[in-house]
Short mmCIF file of C-alpha atoms in Angstrom, two decimals:
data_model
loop_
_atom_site.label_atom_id
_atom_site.label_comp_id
_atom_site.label_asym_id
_atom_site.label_seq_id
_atom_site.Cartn_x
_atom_site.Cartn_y
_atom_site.Cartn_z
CA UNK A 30 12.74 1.58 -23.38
CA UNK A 31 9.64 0.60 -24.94
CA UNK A 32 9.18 -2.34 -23.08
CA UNK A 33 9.76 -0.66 -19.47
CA UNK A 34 7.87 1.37 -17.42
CA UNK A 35 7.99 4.47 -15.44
CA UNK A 36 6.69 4.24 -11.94
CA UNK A 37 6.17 6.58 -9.21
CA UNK A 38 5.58 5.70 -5.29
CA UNK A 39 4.15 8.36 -3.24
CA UNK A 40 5.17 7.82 -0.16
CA UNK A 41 3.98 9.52 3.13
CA UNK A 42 7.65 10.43 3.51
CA UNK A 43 9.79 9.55 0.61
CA UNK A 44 9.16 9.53 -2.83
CA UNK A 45 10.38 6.54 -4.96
CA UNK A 46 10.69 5.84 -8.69
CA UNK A 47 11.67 2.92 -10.49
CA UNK A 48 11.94 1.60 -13.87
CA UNK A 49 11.55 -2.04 -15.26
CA UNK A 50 10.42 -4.54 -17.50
CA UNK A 51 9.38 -7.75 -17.56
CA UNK A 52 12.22 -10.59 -16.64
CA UNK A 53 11.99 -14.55 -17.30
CA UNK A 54 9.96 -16.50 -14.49
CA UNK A 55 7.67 -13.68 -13.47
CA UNK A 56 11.02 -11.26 -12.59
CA UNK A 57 11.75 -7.69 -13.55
CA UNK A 58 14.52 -6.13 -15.16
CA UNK A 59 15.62 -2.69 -13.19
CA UNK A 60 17.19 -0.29 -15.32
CA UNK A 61 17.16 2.56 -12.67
CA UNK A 62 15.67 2.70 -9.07
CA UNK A 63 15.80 6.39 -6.72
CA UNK A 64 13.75 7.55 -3.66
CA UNK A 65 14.00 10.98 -2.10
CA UNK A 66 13.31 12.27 0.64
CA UNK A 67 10.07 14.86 0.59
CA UNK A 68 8.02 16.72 3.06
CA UNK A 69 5.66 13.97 2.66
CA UNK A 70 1.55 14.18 3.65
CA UNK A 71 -0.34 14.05 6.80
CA UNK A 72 -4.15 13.43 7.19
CA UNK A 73 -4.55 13.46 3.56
CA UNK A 74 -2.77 16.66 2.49
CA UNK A 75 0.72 16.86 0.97
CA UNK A 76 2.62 19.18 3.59
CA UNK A 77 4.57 21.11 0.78
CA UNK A 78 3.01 20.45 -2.89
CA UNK A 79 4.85 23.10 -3.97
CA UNK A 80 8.03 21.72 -3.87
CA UNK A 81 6.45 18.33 -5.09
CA UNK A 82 7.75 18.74 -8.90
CA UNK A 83 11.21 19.92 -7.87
CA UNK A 84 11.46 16.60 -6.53
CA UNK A 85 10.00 14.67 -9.72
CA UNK A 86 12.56 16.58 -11.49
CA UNK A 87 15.44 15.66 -9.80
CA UNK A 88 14.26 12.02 -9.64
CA UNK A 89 13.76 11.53 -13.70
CA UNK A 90 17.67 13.29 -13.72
CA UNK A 91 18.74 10.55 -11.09
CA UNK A 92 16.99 8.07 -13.26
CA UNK A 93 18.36 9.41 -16.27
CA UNK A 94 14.90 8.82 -18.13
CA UNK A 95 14.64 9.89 -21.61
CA UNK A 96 10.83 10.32 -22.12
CA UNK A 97 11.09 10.42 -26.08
CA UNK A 98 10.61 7.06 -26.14
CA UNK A 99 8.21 6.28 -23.52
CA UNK A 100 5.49 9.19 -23.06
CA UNK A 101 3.35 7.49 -20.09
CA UNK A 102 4.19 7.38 -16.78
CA UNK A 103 2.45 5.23 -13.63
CA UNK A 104 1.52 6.75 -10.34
CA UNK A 105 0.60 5.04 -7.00
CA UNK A 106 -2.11 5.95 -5.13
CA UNK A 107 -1.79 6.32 -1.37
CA UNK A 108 -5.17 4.67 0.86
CA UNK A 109 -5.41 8.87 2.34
CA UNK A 110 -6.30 9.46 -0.68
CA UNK A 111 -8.44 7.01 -1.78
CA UNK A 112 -11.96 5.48 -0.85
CA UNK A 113 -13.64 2.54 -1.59
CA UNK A 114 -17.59 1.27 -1.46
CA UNK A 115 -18.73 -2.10 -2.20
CA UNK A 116 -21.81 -2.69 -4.51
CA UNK A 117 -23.88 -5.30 -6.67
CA UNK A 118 -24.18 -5.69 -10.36
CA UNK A 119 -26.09 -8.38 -12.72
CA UNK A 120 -27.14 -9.36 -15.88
CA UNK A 121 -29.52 -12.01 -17.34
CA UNK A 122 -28.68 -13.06 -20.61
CA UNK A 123 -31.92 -15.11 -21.44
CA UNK A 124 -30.76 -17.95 -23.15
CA UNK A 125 -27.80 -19.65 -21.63
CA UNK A 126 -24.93 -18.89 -23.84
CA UNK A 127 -21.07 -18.59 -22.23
CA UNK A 128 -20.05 -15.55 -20.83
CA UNK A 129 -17.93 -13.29 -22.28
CA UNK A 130 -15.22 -10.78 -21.21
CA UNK A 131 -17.61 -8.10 -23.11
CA UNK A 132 -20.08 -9.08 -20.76
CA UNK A 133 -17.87 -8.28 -17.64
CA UNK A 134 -16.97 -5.12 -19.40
CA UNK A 135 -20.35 -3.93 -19.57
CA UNK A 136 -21.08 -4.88 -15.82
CA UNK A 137 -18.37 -2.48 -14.70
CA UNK A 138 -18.97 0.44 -16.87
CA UNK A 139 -22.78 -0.26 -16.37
CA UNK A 140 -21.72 0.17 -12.36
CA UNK A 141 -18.99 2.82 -12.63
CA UNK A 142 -21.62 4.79 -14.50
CA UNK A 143 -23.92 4.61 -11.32
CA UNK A 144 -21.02 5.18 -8.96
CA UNK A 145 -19.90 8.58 -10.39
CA UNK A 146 -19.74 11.22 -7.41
CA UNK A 147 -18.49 14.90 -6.71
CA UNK A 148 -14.84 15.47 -5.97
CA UNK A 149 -13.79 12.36 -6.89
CA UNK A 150 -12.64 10.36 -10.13
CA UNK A 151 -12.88 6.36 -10.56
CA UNK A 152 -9.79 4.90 -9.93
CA UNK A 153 -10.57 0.88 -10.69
CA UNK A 154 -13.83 -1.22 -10.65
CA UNK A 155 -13.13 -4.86 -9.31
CA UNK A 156 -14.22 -7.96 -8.86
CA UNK A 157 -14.86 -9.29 -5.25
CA UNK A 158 -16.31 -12.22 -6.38
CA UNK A 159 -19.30 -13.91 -9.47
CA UNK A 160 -22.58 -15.49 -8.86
CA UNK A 161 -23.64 -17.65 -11.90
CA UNK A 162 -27.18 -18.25 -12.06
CA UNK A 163 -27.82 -16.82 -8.43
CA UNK A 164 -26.45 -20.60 -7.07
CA UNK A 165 -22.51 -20.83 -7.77
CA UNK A 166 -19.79 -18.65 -6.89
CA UNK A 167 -17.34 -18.37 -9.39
CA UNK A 168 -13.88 -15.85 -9.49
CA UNK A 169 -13.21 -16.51 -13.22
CA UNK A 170 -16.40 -16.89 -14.80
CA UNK A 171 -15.34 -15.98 -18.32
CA UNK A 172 -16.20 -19.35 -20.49
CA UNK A 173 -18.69 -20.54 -18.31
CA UNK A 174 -22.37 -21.48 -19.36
CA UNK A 175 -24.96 -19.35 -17.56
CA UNK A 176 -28.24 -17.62 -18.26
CA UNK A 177 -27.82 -14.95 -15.69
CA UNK A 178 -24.60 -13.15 -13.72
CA UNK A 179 -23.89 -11.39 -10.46
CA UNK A 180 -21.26 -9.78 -9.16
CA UNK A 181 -20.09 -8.37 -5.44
CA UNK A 182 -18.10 -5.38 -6.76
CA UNK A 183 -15.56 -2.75 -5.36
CA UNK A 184 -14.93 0.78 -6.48
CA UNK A 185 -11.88 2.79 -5.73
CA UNK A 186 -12.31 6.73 -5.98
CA UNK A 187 -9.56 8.94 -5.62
CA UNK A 188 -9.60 12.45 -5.20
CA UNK A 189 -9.89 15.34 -7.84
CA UNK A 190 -7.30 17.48 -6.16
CA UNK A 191 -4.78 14.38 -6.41
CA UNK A 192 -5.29 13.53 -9.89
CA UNK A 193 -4.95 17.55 -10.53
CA UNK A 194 -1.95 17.77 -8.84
CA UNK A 195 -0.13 15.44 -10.27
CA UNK A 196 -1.62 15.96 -13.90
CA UNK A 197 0.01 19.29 -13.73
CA UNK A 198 3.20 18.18 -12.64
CA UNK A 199 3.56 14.98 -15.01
CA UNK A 200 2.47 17.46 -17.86
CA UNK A 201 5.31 19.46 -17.37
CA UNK A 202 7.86 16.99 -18.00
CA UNK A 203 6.77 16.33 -21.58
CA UNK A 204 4.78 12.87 -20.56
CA UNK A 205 1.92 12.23 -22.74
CA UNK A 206 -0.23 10.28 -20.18
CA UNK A 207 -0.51 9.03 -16.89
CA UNK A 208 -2.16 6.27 -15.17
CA UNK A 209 -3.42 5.77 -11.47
CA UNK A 210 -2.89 2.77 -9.66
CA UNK A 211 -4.57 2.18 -5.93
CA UNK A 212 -1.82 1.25 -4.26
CA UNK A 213 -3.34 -0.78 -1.45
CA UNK A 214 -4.97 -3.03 -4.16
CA UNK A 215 -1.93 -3.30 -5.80
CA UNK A 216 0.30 -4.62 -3.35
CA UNK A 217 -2.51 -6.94 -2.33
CA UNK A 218 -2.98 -8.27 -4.98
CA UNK A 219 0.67 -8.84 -5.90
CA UNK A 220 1.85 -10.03 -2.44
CA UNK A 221 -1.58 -12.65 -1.49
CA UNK A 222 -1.75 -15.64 -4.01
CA UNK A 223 -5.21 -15.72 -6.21
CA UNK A 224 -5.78 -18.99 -4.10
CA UNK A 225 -5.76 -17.13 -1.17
CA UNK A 226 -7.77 -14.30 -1.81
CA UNK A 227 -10.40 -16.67 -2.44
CA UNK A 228 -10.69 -15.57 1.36
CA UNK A 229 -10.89 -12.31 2.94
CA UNK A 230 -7.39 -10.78 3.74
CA UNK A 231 -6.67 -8.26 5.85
CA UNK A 232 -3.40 -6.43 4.62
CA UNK A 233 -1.55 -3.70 6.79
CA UNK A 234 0.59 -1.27 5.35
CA UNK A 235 2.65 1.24 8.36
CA UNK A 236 4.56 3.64 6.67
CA UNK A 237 5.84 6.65 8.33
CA UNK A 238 3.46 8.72 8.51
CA UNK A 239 0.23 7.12 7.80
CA UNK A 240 -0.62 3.69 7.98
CA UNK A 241 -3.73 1.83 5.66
CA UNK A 242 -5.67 -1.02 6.21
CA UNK A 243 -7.34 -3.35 3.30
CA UNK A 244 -9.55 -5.84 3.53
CA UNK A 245 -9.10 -8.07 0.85
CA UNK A 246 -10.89 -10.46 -1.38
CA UNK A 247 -11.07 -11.84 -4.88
CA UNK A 248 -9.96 -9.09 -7.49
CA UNK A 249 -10.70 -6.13 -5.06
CA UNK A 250 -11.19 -4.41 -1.55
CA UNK A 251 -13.73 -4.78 0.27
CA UNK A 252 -12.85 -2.20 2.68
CA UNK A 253 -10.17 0.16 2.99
CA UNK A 254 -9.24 2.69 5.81
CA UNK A 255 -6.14 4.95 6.38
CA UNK A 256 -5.23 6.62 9.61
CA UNK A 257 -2.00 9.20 9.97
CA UNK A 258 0.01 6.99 12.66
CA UNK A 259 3.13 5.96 11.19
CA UNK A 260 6.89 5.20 11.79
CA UNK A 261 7.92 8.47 12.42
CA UNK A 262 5.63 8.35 15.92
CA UNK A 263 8.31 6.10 17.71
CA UNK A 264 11.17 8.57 16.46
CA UNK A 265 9.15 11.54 18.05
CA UNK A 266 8.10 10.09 20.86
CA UNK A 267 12.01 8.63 21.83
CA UNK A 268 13.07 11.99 21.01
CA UNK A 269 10.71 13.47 23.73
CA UNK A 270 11.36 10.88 26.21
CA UNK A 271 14.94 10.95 26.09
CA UNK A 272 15.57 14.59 25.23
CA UNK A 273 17.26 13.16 21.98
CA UNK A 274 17.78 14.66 18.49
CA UNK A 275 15.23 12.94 15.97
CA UNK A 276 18.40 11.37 14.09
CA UNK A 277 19.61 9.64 17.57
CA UNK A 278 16.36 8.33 18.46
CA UNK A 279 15.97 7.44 15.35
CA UNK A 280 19.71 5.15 15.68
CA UNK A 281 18.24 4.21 19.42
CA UNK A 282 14.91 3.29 17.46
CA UNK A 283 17.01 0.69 15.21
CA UNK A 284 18.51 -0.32 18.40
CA UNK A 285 15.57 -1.68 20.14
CA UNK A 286 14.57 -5.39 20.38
CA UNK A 287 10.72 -5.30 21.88
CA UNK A 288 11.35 -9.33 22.89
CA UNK A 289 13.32 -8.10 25.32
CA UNK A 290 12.97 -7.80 29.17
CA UNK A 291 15.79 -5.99 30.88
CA UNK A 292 16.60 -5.23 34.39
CA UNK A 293 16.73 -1.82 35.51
CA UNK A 294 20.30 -1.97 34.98
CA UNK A 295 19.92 -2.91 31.44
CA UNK A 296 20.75 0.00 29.08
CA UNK A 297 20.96 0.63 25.25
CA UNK A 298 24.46 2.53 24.89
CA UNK A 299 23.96 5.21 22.06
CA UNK A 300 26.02 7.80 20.61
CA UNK A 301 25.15 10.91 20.33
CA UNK A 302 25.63 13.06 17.15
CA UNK A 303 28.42 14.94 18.81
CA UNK A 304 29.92 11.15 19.60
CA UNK A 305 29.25 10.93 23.03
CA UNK A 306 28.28 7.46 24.69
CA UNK A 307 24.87 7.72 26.83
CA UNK A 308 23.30 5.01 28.42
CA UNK A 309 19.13 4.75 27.59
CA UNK A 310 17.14 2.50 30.02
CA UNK A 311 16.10 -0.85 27.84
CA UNK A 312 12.84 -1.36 29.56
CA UNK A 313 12.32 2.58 29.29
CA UNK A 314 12.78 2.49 25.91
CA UNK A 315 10.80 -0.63 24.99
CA UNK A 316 7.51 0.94 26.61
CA UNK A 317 8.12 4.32 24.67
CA UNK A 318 8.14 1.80 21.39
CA UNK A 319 5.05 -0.57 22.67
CA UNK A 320 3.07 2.04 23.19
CA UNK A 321 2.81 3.63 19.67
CA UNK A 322 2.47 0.35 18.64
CA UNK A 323 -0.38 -0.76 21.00
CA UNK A 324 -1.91 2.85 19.80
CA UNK A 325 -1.38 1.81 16.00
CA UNK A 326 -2.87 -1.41 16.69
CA UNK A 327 -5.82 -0.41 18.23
CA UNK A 328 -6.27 1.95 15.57
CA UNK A 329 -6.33 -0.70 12.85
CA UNK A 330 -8.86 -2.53 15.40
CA UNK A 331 -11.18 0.21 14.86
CA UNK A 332 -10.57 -0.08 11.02
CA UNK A 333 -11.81 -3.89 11.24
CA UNK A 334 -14.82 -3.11 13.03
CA UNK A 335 -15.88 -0.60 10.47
CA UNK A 336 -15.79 -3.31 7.92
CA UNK A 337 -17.51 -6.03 10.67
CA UNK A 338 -18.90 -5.80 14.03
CA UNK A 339 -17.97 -9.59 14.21
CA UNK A 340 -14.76 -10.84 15.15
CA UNK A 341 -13.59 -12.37 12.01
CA UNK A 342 -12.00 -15.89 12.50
CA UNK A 343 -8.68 -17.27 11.20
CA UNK A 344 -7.80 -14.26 8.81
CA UNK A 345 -4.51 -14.02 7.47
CA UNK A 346 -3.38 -10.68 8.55
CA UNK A 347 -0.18 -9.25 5.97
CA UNK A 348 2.25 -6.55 7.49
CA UNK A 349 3.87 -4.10 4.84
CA UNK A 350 6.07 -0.75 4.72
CA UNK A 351 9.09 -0.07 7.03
CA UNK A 352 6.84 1.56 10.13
CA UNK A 353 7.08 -1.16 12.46
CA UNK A 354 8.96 -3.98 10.10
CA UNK A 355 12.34 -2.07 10.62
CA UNK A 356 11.68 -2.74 14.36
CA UNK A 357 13.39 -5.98 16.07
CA UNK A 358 10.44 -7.45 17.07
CA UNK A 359 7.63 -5.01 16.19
CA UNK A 360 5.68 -7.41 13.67
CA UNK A 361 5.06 -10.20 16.53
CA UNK A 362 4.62 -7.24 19.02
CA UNK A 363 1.80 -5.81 16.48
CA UNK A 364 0.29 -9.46 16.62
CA UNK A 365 -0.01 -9.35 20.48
CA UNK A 366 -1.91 -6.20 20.02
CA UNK A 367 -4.11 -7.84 17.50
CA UNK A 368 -4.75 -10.84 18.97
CA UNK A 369 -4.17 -12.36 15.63
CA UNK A 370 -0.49 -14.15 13.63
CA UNK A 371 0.94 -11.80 11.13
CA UNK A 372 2.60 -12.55 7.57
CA UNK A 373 5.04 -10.42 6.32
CA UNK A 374 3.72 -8.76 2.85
CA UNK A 375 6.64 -9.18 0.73
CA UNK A 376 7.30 -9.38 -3.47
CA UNK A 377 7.78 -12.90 -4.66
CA UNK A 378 10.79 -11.76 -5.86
CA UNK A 379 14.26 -13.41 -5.61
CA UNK A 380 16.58 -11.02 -3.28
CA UNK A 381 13.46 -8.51 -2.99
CA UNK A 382 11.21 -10.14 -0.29
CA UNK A 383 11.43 -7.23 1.78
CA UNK A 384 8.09 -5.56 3.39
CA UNK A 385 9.57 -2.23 2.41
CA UNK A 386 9.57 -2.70 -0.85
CA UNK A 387 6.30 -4.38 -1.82
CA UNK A 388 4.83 -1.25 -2.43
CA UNK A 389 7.31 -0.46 -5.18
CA UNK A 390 7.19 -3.83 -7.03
CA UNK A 391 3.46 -4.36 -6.82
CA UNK A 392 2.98 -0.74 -8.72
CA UNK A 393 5.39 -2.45 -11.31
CA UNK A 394 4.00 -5.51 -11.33
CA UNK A 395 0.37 -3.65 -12.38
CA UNK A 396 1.53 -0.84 -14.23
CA UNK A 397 3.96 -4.29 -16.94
CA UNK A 398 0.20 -5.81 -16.82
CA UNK A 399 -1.53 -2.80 -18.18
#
């Protein structure tokens, strides 16, 4: 088990572990994969922490982990919990000599030493991009000849009551250590290609309860945002509408195909949970959907404009998590809303390209790098 991690996903809804190691051609080996149901968090608190290590528990007995031979364990960290600013760094070297990956060491601890605030731990410091000699951009400017060095950085903080929280509960299962991951950066940086983030990204993750929004570029975020609109909206709001239990409209929510146009005739037939057949008005429906969509979307408009009052031109917008993916239609829907084409995020994986489970992978594909 030495050679396979521990990971743990902390979803605004479900909590999900895995454990892996590295395969052949940039693959993973699974040796056990769970995910549990949990009270979740809203608006950056967790609605029931006290049950939180009851379910760790019963998820490293599903897993059948035996932590005697692997002490560490890897946690995500959701956006709501999270923050990121973006700041400078240099250094002049005098003569021009190469630079050195003790060089770019000492730029980050030199700025993570000036970044240090109250209530909050440093998560990562990364890279957005290098200036050599204040004249050429460089991403990878280890080896290269230069008498000075810049760098646009970005700092992820996360919260002192999260790392707490989950210190206490990891220590009581007889782990060693723990590491935390951002999980935004993660999955960006697993899912968008190193050419590509050459660029800025902008990467959308809708779970169910809470939805985050990276902008992404070189090594790091630029900007990150998190607002608690999720998934779960469109099962409350068909329940309302259609006086419906939340696991029927949750069936009539996997029913719906937002391409469509209906008549007023035009019904989705759902059963009930006591297997009765009703008849739910298509077009009805449809609108009930749109609309938390349009409302998520013009949330994650806001987001943009926090990072830029400009309209940003031709970026590649990725769609993540199983908020509006699981919806027939809801990614190209989410595009109207945005005015813009949207990629799904998905693992380069083989059988995994899924947008539900790039969250999962990416926090394995980071923790088998560290």
């Amino acid at each position: 088990m030495k050679d396979f991690v521990l990971v743990f996903d902390i979803g605004s809804s479900k909590l999900r572990a895995m454990v892996a190691g590295k395969g052949v051609n940039d693959t993973f080996i699974t040796k056990g994969y769970v995910e549990a149901d949990y009270e979740g968090f809203y608006e950056g608190r967790f609605l029931n922490p006290e049950k939180l290590a009851q379910v760790f528990k019963q998820a490293l007995s599903d897993l059948d982990f035996d932590n005697s031979k692997n002490k560490k364990v890897y946690i995500g960290v959701p956006a709501e919990f999270s923050s990121v600013i973006a700041t400078s760094a240099s250094m002049n070297f005098g003569d021009r000599r190469k630079i050195k990956q003790s060089d770019i060491e000492v730029m980050f601890y030199s700025a993570s030493e000036k970044a240090k605030g109250e209530g909050v731990e440093i998560l990562s410091v990364n890279p957005i991009s290098f200036t050599i000699d204040d004249a050429r951009l460089s991403y990878s400017p280890i080896g290269e000849m230069a008498s000075s060095l810049s760098a646009k950085l970005s700092i992820i903080y996360v919260g002192r009551e999260f790392i707490s929280l989950f210190n206490s509960i990891i220590a009581g299962f007889g782990f060693e250590s723990v590491e935390y991951m951002s999980e935004p950066l993660c999955e960006a940086l697993f899912v968008i290609s190193k050419e590509e983030r050459e660029d800025l990204n902008l990467f959308i993750d809708v779970g169910d309860l809470t939805t985050s929004v990276s902008i992404v570029k070189g090594e790091g975020l630029a900007h990150l945002s998190s607002f608690s609109i999720g998934g779960a909206f469109i099962t409350n709001s068909l329940s309302e509408a259609f006086d419906l239990t939340l696991s029927e409209a949750d069936r009539l929510k996997k029913m719906v195909v937002l391409s469509l146009k209906g008549k007023s005739t035009d019904f989705y037939e759902l059963t009930t949970d006591l297997g009765k057949v009703i008849k739910i008005p298509l077009n009805q429906a449809n609108e009930v959907v749109g609309y938390i969509i349009d409302t998520i979307g013009s949330a994650i408009s806001k987001c943009l404009q926090l990072f830029s009052s400009d309209y940003i031109p031709f970026l590649p917008v990725y769609l993540s998590g199983g908020g509006v993916t699981k919806i027939k239609g809801g990614r190209d829907y989410l595009a109207k809303c945005l005015g813009r084409n949207i990629s799904y995020g998905v693992p380069r994986l083989p059988g995994k390209d899924k947008p539900t489970l790039a969250s999962i992978y990416s926090l394995v594909s980071s923790a088998l790098k560290s």
